[in-house]
Every structure is written in structure tokens, then in C-alpha cells.
Amino acid sequence: MRRKINVLLAVLLAFALVLTGCSSSSSSGEESGKVVLKFLHKWPQPEYAPYFEEVVKAFEKENPDIKIKIEAIADEPIKDKLRVILGGNEVPDIMFSWSGEFARKFVRADAALDLTPYLNEDTAWKDSFIPASLQPFTSNEKNYGIPLRFNGKFFVYNKKIFDKYQLQAPTTWDEFIQVLDTLKKGGETPIILGNQSPWAAIHYLTGLNQKMVAQDVRMKDYNPKSGEFTDPGYVKAMEMLADLNKKGYFMKNVNSSSHDMGQQLFAAGKGAIFYVELEEFQTIENNMKGNWGFFPMPSIADGKGSQSFITGAPDGFIVSSKTKHPKEAIKFLKFLTNKDNALKLVKQIGWPSPIDGATNPDTALKEVAEGVDYMKKAEGMAEWLDTDVHAKVADVYLSNIQLLLDGSKSPEEIIKEVQKVAKQVQSEVE
Amino acid sequence: MANNNPVVKTNEIKEIRTGSSKLSLKVKNRIFQTGVLIWFSLFALVIIYPIIWLGLSGLKSNADFFLNTWRLPEEWLWKNYKAAWDAGIGHFFLNSVFITVVSVVTVLLLGSMAAYGLSRFQFKGQNILLVIILSGLMLAPQVSLIPLYKLLQAIGLYNTYWALILPYVAFQLPFSIFLMRSYFLSIPKELEESAIIDGCNSWKVYRHIIVPMGKPIIASCALLTGMNVWNEFMFALVFVEDSALRTIPVGLMNLRSQLNTNFGIQLAGLAISALPMIIAYIVFQKQFVRGLSAGSVKG
Amino acid sequence: MTKTFRNSRTAILFILPALLFILFFVFLPIVLNLYNSLFRWNSFDAGRVFVGLEYYGRLFKDPIFFTALKNNSLYAVISLVFQVGIGLIIAAVLEDKLIRRFQPFFRTVFFIPSVISIAVVGLLWQLLYNPEVGLVNGVLKTLGQSEWALSWLGDSKIAIYAVVAVSQWQYTGYMVMLFLLAMQKIPFEYYEAAMIDGASKIKTFLYITLPQMKEMILVGTVITVIGAFKVFDEVYVMTNGGPGRSTEVLGTMLYRAAFRNDEMGYASTIGTIIFVVTLTLSLIQLKIGKSGQEV
């Protein structure tokens, strides 16, 4: 009897071995003797991914002993996936991160490597960045991230429609409302907004909060350790957003269209104004062929915050604290942000680079260069609300902003919830 | 069983003859038939049309999709399908095939063995084992999501094919064991007895009597398990991270944000993943239905 | 009887591999889940803070939890009406002798959606519901019902119904198929007797078909109700719990707590609740199943 059972077990074992054989052959492929770096970025789109593939290829050619494994996860899924991955035992050596609180929470958890020594060691590298692009990646005066792009948020408008009503790009909120009113009366859809993923409306609120609330108060509130959100400016900012919707300036059904779909609608001329990031300018130009202009969020007369901030933030890469090859990882980041590759970034995919001088009218689309100028001249940047406050506070904002826009919650109710969660967060963050 | 006396029940139905003549009955039947056919055809349209729309929209360019949602494609862009396949669907497809095949084979092997042990032997503690295994039926996979995520990391399987296959096997086993066990119980004992007299051991009985006799239920289990594994989404979302390991459902989710500006290719991707199942179903209809009906007979 | 194997060791060897799988991957996680729910921790931080039952207290004060419970229940109720109720009627009509020759076609068509992955169906319906390019509003407008052309997934008051409707679209045909199979097992003599008595179609359905189908109806009910509390894919794909948190179900609430809000402990607490709810429902099922057989 026992012998037969041994046979049975042997069969099972053989079966298991065959299976393992199948899978290991497909997951291996690393040559021995090489340092393998895992590099996670967030642009799998066919328009952008080739840039990274080419840069990696060039890097590997220069450094034959380093191999880079690229992984790309798109914008929306990466917000969850980064957490899933960081909890794993195969953390990428270099990974994408937004700046601000989004990166700082990884710093608090000791998941991000302190890059200050590497930057100080090579001052030429450090000085090649526009200073405002490194700053949002710092925590307690230490650098934790290397910016790849310097992104800003601007309103783009359809020139033909604006000309039809003899409108100019507004510079104050009152002018903005007048423009919207004229468009509305003319039977146009004044603003396109695709808020299926609620960050789209949160980007409005990012600027409104910054313009309505005094800088020091806002900074205190955005810090998880001291957030209260009791300033009346937060409610007012939200009311202004709600008003745009109530007065019918936004297109209908904002919550059921995606931002991508909004871009198609704008390209088809189905609306006059669209709130986009600098990185989208190239796509807009491809679609509109010069029939567009842009302006930053207009200033608000009774706002307590600085009126010459621009909404936007750099995003880039952090290095895992668990990496076995910090030197090689830095080497790659240096390569990625060297002048040639920065120029390539600007030329090939039209993104604004944080490398000083890389984004200029010769290399970039005229509008992109102008946008970067706006950011350089600005007193400061209002970083994305959903990545600049604690994840739980961000979640309250994100999930309620859709309810604000479908009229089922009032600004006061939402801010009350924000205050409650901010308090909870205070007690949890040591 | 439920009713032993339905014949008695029919007595309750008193004579309810309608006074109408045969002719009007015919008219009534006609009306009934037409009404039902219209209703069902509408329902069928509601089901079929979106699927056809999916296939056709996959052939459109972006502008065509936005401006002529309804019409046939202006230009039949078969290259969308190729683009979707190349954008990763092809790879996800192969991953799904591999994971499904390995999971199904393992479930069938371990499940039939366990079902054999639970149905053809009598021993102490048998009922307890049965209860333990069957209560696995009742547990929602969500409960295990986070612990399994940590567990798989701890044993170093996270982000491999095994991170999906092993949990799939574990979650599919209880039901397959349940089905196979009740089927094996109905296999007559005589065959087995004569085999034992001929000197067969338990392994040979399993191999040469139980498995061949149980083929229909094993096929049904294979289909059920295969379908569940092929379509599984939540574990696949969390337990692997490399795009090289993704299965179709999760791959499609990612493709949506990856091809955010090209709806034609997105839809082509959806069509590619839906079609094999639809075709398989239409071809293997009988086996499908038998498997699913076997799957429903619980309790 | 005497000739069957009695060697318990052999039997256990046959059972053991499967048993180990189930114990390790199904049962152990449940215990771990309970343990996990007692700590404040997140996926990327090694530190854990013991909080005891704090999360359980918070859960019962969390309005989103009740939204999720309500949505799961809504799922259950609507699915019962459509999949079990209307599914039963459709099956009965398909079995009618006037319709039977069309049955193969219709049952094949009705069943098709249930073989497609929920993720694919969810992505498809997200586009169909889109107010700009979607078919749903397109059809409504063509029929002259513009006031019904709503923002289906974008309005927090109706989004959950739109999501639940997709499940009905997908699975009603599945239930129809199950009911048909059960109906075809009812001996024809019963119907003959009724026909001789001249019973109407409705009476035949009420007094013959339904009692004979009791068990299958029960099974269908149980599958539907327990399934309603395991919902995750379709909500995650179509709305991810939005707009706001209006379509949140327990499954998506757990996922969001774990991988968006960095609260693994809270997510585990939700996991425990899902465990308790599905277990209770299963036990009720067993109870009803048993008493149903005795009747």
C-alpha cells in the first residue's frame, strides 16, 4: 500500500515540477552579473511610453552592466497600485511619485531614500533644476524626489468661439464670469468638464483654495499633523465651484464623462473652455491646429491667498529605501534628467521639463514655453489638492466633489466632513 | 423529495373551462404567441445589440466613434483589432490561458482525489472533513484579500503566476469536491468491489474506475472552474504587479487608461476578450449548460 | 458495503492535498483577517499600532458603511425580482407549447452575457451609459424620451440602479436557463392532467410548475442573495464607488480603505463584516434547505 502512495506522491511532485518549469521560464530572463533596476513610471500610453524605452535603451548602451526593467501603470490605477507594490517584497528601485504629501507619506514610512547627499555631491546636477521644481519634493529640508516634469494647470479656450463673441482671455474672476455668461447666452457650452474621475474638479478647487485662503493658514491645514480646515475660505472656494455648475457654465452631466472624453469634445468644438495641464498642450495643438489660446486661473478680488500663484506641481521619481543599488539608481536618474534627455522630453512629447532652459520657444511649443514662463514668474505653486493633503482628507474631497456637482451636498456639509477627518488624521499621524 | 403527491394537487384545479369557442381560443393563442415573441425579441435585441455595437465600434476611428455612434464604420479599421492585440491583449490572453489551464488541471486532480476519499471510504472524522471543505463554499473571497496579499508576500509567491493559481485552486476546490463527491456517491459499488477482489488497490480503483466513470461531472467541473478563473478580477488586481503577468480582465482595465484617447482600440480590446467565451459557449452549449446546471444544484 | 476501503490513512492521503490548500488559502486568511483588524497599519509601512476594537466602533458610526450595506441589499432585492421572479416567468413562457419551438434560439441569446467577464461587461456598459456617445441615451432620444436621457452613472441618486441593472442584463438569462432545466424535469403527466381539466396557463404555472420548482427557486434565491453581498468587479469597474460614495458596496469599500486611504486595519474590519454577513446568509440557506426538504 505504502509503495503505491509513494507513486501517487511522485506523480504529484512531477506534475508540480512541470508546472514550475513552465512559469519560471517565462519570468526569468535576467542575465547574471548585471545589476537589474526596476523602474516604474506612469505613462503606458503609446504616445509617451516610447520616450522612456528609448532613454532606457541609450542608458543601457552606455552602462552595459546595468539592466533596467521598465514597468508602466497609468494615472488612475497607479494611485492604488503604488501602495500595493510598496507593500510587496519586489519594490521597484525607482518609482513614480507626485510631489507634496503624496511623496511625504512614503518618507514618513521610511519607504523613500534620502537623496540629499547625492544632490549635494553633484551640485551641477542639483543646479540644473528650476529650484521651484525640487522644493515640493522635500521634507524637513531633505530631498526625496527628482522631478521629471514641471506641470501647470491652465484654461485653454477655443479661439473661434471666443472671436465670435469678441471675448478676451479674462484676468479676474469677475471678467471670467462675464465671459462665461456671454457664452451661455450665446447658446454655447461655456466649460467642458469631465469629472468621472473626480480629480478633474479637484484641480479647480486646488486653485480656488489657494486663492481664497491665506498661504500660512493653508499650509498649516494641508499638513496632516495640524490640519483643521476651519477657515471660511474653504467653504467659499467650494461655493464658487458649485456656482459655476449651478449657473450652467459647465457642460451637462459632468460626472459621467471622463477627462479624456472632455478632450475629444473640446477638439470637436463642443465647448469653449477646458481646464487642462501643460502636458496636454501638445495634444490640444494637434487637435486644434492653432485655434486655441490659454490663460491661468483668474485672480479673485476678495481672496486672501496670493493671486499670483499658479496651480500645478512637479512630478517625478523617488528611490526606494529598500534598493540594493542606490548608486546605479541615481546614475539612471541623472541620465534621465540630463540636458539631452530633457530636451528630448520637450521635443518628443511636448512636456515641460524642470531642467532650467530646456523648455524654451525653440524646443517647445510656443504655448508650453509661455506656460513655463508663467510658472517661473509665479510667486509659488498650488500643488494638486488630492496629492498635497493626507490621503484620507483627499478622499473626502475627491468623493464629495461629485456630490457637490450633482447637487446632493452643500459646501458646508462637505467642509464639515473634511474637518472631522482632518481631526482624525491629526491623532493618527505621529 | 419535495412533492410526492402532485397528482392530488391537480384535483384542486377545478374545471375552469372558458366559455369561448375553439376559434376564439386560436385567436387568443395567436395574440399570446405574438405578444410573447415581440417581448422576447425586444429582450434579445437589448442583449445582442450592445455586443454587436461593441464589435462594430471596435472598427471605427475616434472621430467616427464620436460623431457616428450609430452607423456602420465609415472605414473598417481592422487594424484596431491588431493594435489592441499588440497593445497587450495578446499577452494578457496567453497569461489567462496559462493560469486557467493550470488551475483547472490542479482543481480536477486534487478535487477528484478528495471527492474519492470522501465518497468511497468510511472512516472516523469523515463528516468533519466534509464540513470543513464544504464550508469553504460559503466564504467570500473579499475577506481573504488582504491576508492573502500579505501571506503571498511572506512565502515569496507574490507577483508570480502562483500568486493567482494557488488561491484560485483553493477557492474553486470546495465546489468541485462537492459536485464530484455527490456524483461519485451515485456510481454503483459493484464495479469497485469486483475490482478489489481482483486485487486492485485504492489508487487503481480511483484511476481506472472512478475517474472514467466520473467523466461527465469532471467535464462540468472543468468548465465551471475554467469560467470562474478566466473571469476572476479582484485577486488578479492585487496579487500580481508586473504587466507581464496580468490576466485579461485586469489588463483591460489598464488598457482603458493606457489607450485613453483611442476608443476604437479600447473597444476592439473588449471585443477580443469577449468573443472567445461567446464562441466557446455557442459551440459547447450542451456541456456549458450541463456544467452550470450541475453547479446550481446545491443543498 | 463491507468491501469498501476502511483504511482511513489512505482516504486521508487522498483528501490531504485539497484539504491543505483550503486550510492554508481559505481558512488561515480568515483568522489573519481578524488579527489584522486590531491594528492600525498600511501596506508600505512596517510599523503597526495596536488599536483593539476601535475600528469596529468606527465602522458602525461610518455612514458609508450603511450606504454600502444598503447598496448590497438593493442588489439582492432587485436581483431577486428580475433574475428569480422575471426569470421564472420567462422560463415558464419559453416552455409553453406555443413558444417552445423558439426556445433554443431565445435561451441561447439570453444566456450569452453570462459567459462574458464582468470586467468586460462593466467597461462596455460604462460606454453605453455615457451621455455623450452612449447607446442608452441615444435610444431614448430616438424614441422621443429625452427627459429620460439621464446622466446614468454620474448622478448619485440613480447610479446604483444603473449599476444593478447591468447585473440584471448579464444574469437574468443564466437564471432562465437554470429554471428551464428544472422545468424540463417535471413529468409531463402532471401537465396532461391539468390540460384535461382545462386549467389556464396561469393556473397551471401557479399550481403545477411553481410547487415542482420549489427547490430550484430556493437555490436560485440563495445564489442571488449571497452573490449580491460578494459584488465587487462591476462596481469597481463602472463607478469605483462614485459619484461620491453613492455606489459603494462592502467589497469596494474594503478595497478603497486598504489601497487608497492606507487603512489596512479598517479594511480588515470590513472584511470581518463581509465574513459574518455571508456566513449568516449561508447558514440561513442551510436551515431553509433542510426544512424545505422535510416538508
Short mmCIF file of C-alpha atoms in Angstrom, two decimals, chain A residues 192-198 200-201 245 250-263 265 401-403 405-406, chain B residues 65-66 256 263, chain C residues 122-137 141 148-159 162-163 237-240 242-244 246-247:
data_model
loop_
_atom_site.label_atom_id
_atom_site.label_comp_id
_atom_site.label_asym_id
_atom_site.label_seq_id
_atom_site.Cartn_x
_atom_site.Cartn_y
_atom_site.Cartn_z
CA ILE A 192 -16.13 71.34 -20.65
CA LEU A 193 -15.51 69.27 -17.55
CA GLY A 194 -15.08 65.51 -17.46
CA ASN A 195 -15.39 64.65 -13.81
CA GLN A 196 -15.88 60.90 -13.95
CA SER A 197 -12.58 60.69 -12.11
CA PRO A 198 -13.08 63.47 -9.60
CA ALA A 200 -10.75 66.97 -12.62
CA ALA A 201 -12.93 69.15 -10.39
CA ASN A 245 -22.19 74.47 -12.08
CA PHE A 250 -20.22 73.60 -17.01
CA MET A 251 -21.44 71.14 -19.59
CA LYS A 252 -24.23 68.80 -18.59
CA ASN A 253 -23.61 65.50 -16.81
CA VAL A 254 -20.09 66.38 -15.72
CA ASN A 255 -19.80 63.29 -13.54
CA SER A 256 -20.40 60.80 -16.29
CA SER A 257 -17.78 61.91 -18.78
CA SER A 258 -14.09 61.29 -18.37
CA HIS A 259 -11.46 63.96 -18.81
CA ASP A 260 -10.25 62.13 -21.92
CA MET A 261 -13.69 62.32 -23.37
CA GLY A 262 -13.77 66.00 -22.47
CA GLN A 263 -10.67 66.47 -24.57
CA LEU A 265 -15.40 67.17 -27.02
CA ILE A 401 -16.82 66.86 -5.13
CA GLN A 402 -19.02 64.73 -7.39
CA LEU A 403 -21.87 65.08 -4.95
CA LEU A 405 -21.69 68.88 -8.67
CA ASP A 406 -24.80 66.74 -8.82
CA PHE B 65 -16.94 56.77 -32.99
CA PHE B 66 -17.77 60.19 -31.58
CA ARG B 256 -8.57 51.72 -20.72
CA PHE B 263 -11.83 54.44 -28.08
CA GLY C 122 -18.62 46.74 -16.87
CA LEU C 123 -16.32 48.54 -19.27
CA LEU C 124 -18.81 48.08 -22.09
CA TRP C 125 -21.72 49.45 -20.09
CA GLN C 126 -19.73 52.40 -18.87
CA LEU C 127 -19.56 53.48 -22.51
CA LEU C 128 -23.17 52.56 -23.22
CA TYR C 129 -24.28 54.74 -20.31
CA ASN C 130 -22.16 57.69 -21.39
CA PRO C 131 -24.48 60.64 -22.02
CA GLU C 132 -22.44 61.92 -24.99
CA VAL C 133 -21.70 58.82 -27.02
CA GLY C 134 -23.59 56.07 -25.24
CA LEU C 135 -26.30 53.94 -26.77
CA VAL C 136 -28.70 54.16 -23.84
CA ASN C 137 -29.40 57.85 -24.18
CA LYS C 141 -33.66 60.29 -27.57
CA TRP C 148 -35.31 60.12 -19.63
CA ALA C 149 -31.84 60.59 -21.06
CA LEU C 150 -30.13 60.86 -17.71
CA SER C 151 -26.59 61.04 -16.51
CA TRP C 152 -26.77 57.39 -15.54
CA LEU C 153 -23.51 56.74 -13.78
CA GLY C 154 -22.88 60.39 -12.94
CA ASP C 155 -25.86 61.11 -10.72
CA SER C 156 -25.51 59.88 -7.17
CA LYS C 157 -29.23 59.26 -6.88
CA ILE C 158 -29.53 56.85 -9.77
CA ALA C 159 -26.04 55.48 -10.33
CA ALA C 162 -27.76 51.80 -13.30
CA VAL C 163 -25.05 49.52 -11.93
CA VAL C 237 -15.03 48.93 -12.97
CA MET C 238 -18.04 51.13 -13.66
CA THR C 239 -18.06 53.72 -10.87
CA ASN C 240 -15.39 52.77 -8.34
CA GLY C 242 -18.80 57.05 -7.10
CA PRO C 243 -20.26 59.54 -7.71
CA GLY C 244 -19.26 60.48 -4.22
CA SER C 246 -23.09 56.59 -3.54
CA THR C 247 -22.47 53.23 -5.22
#
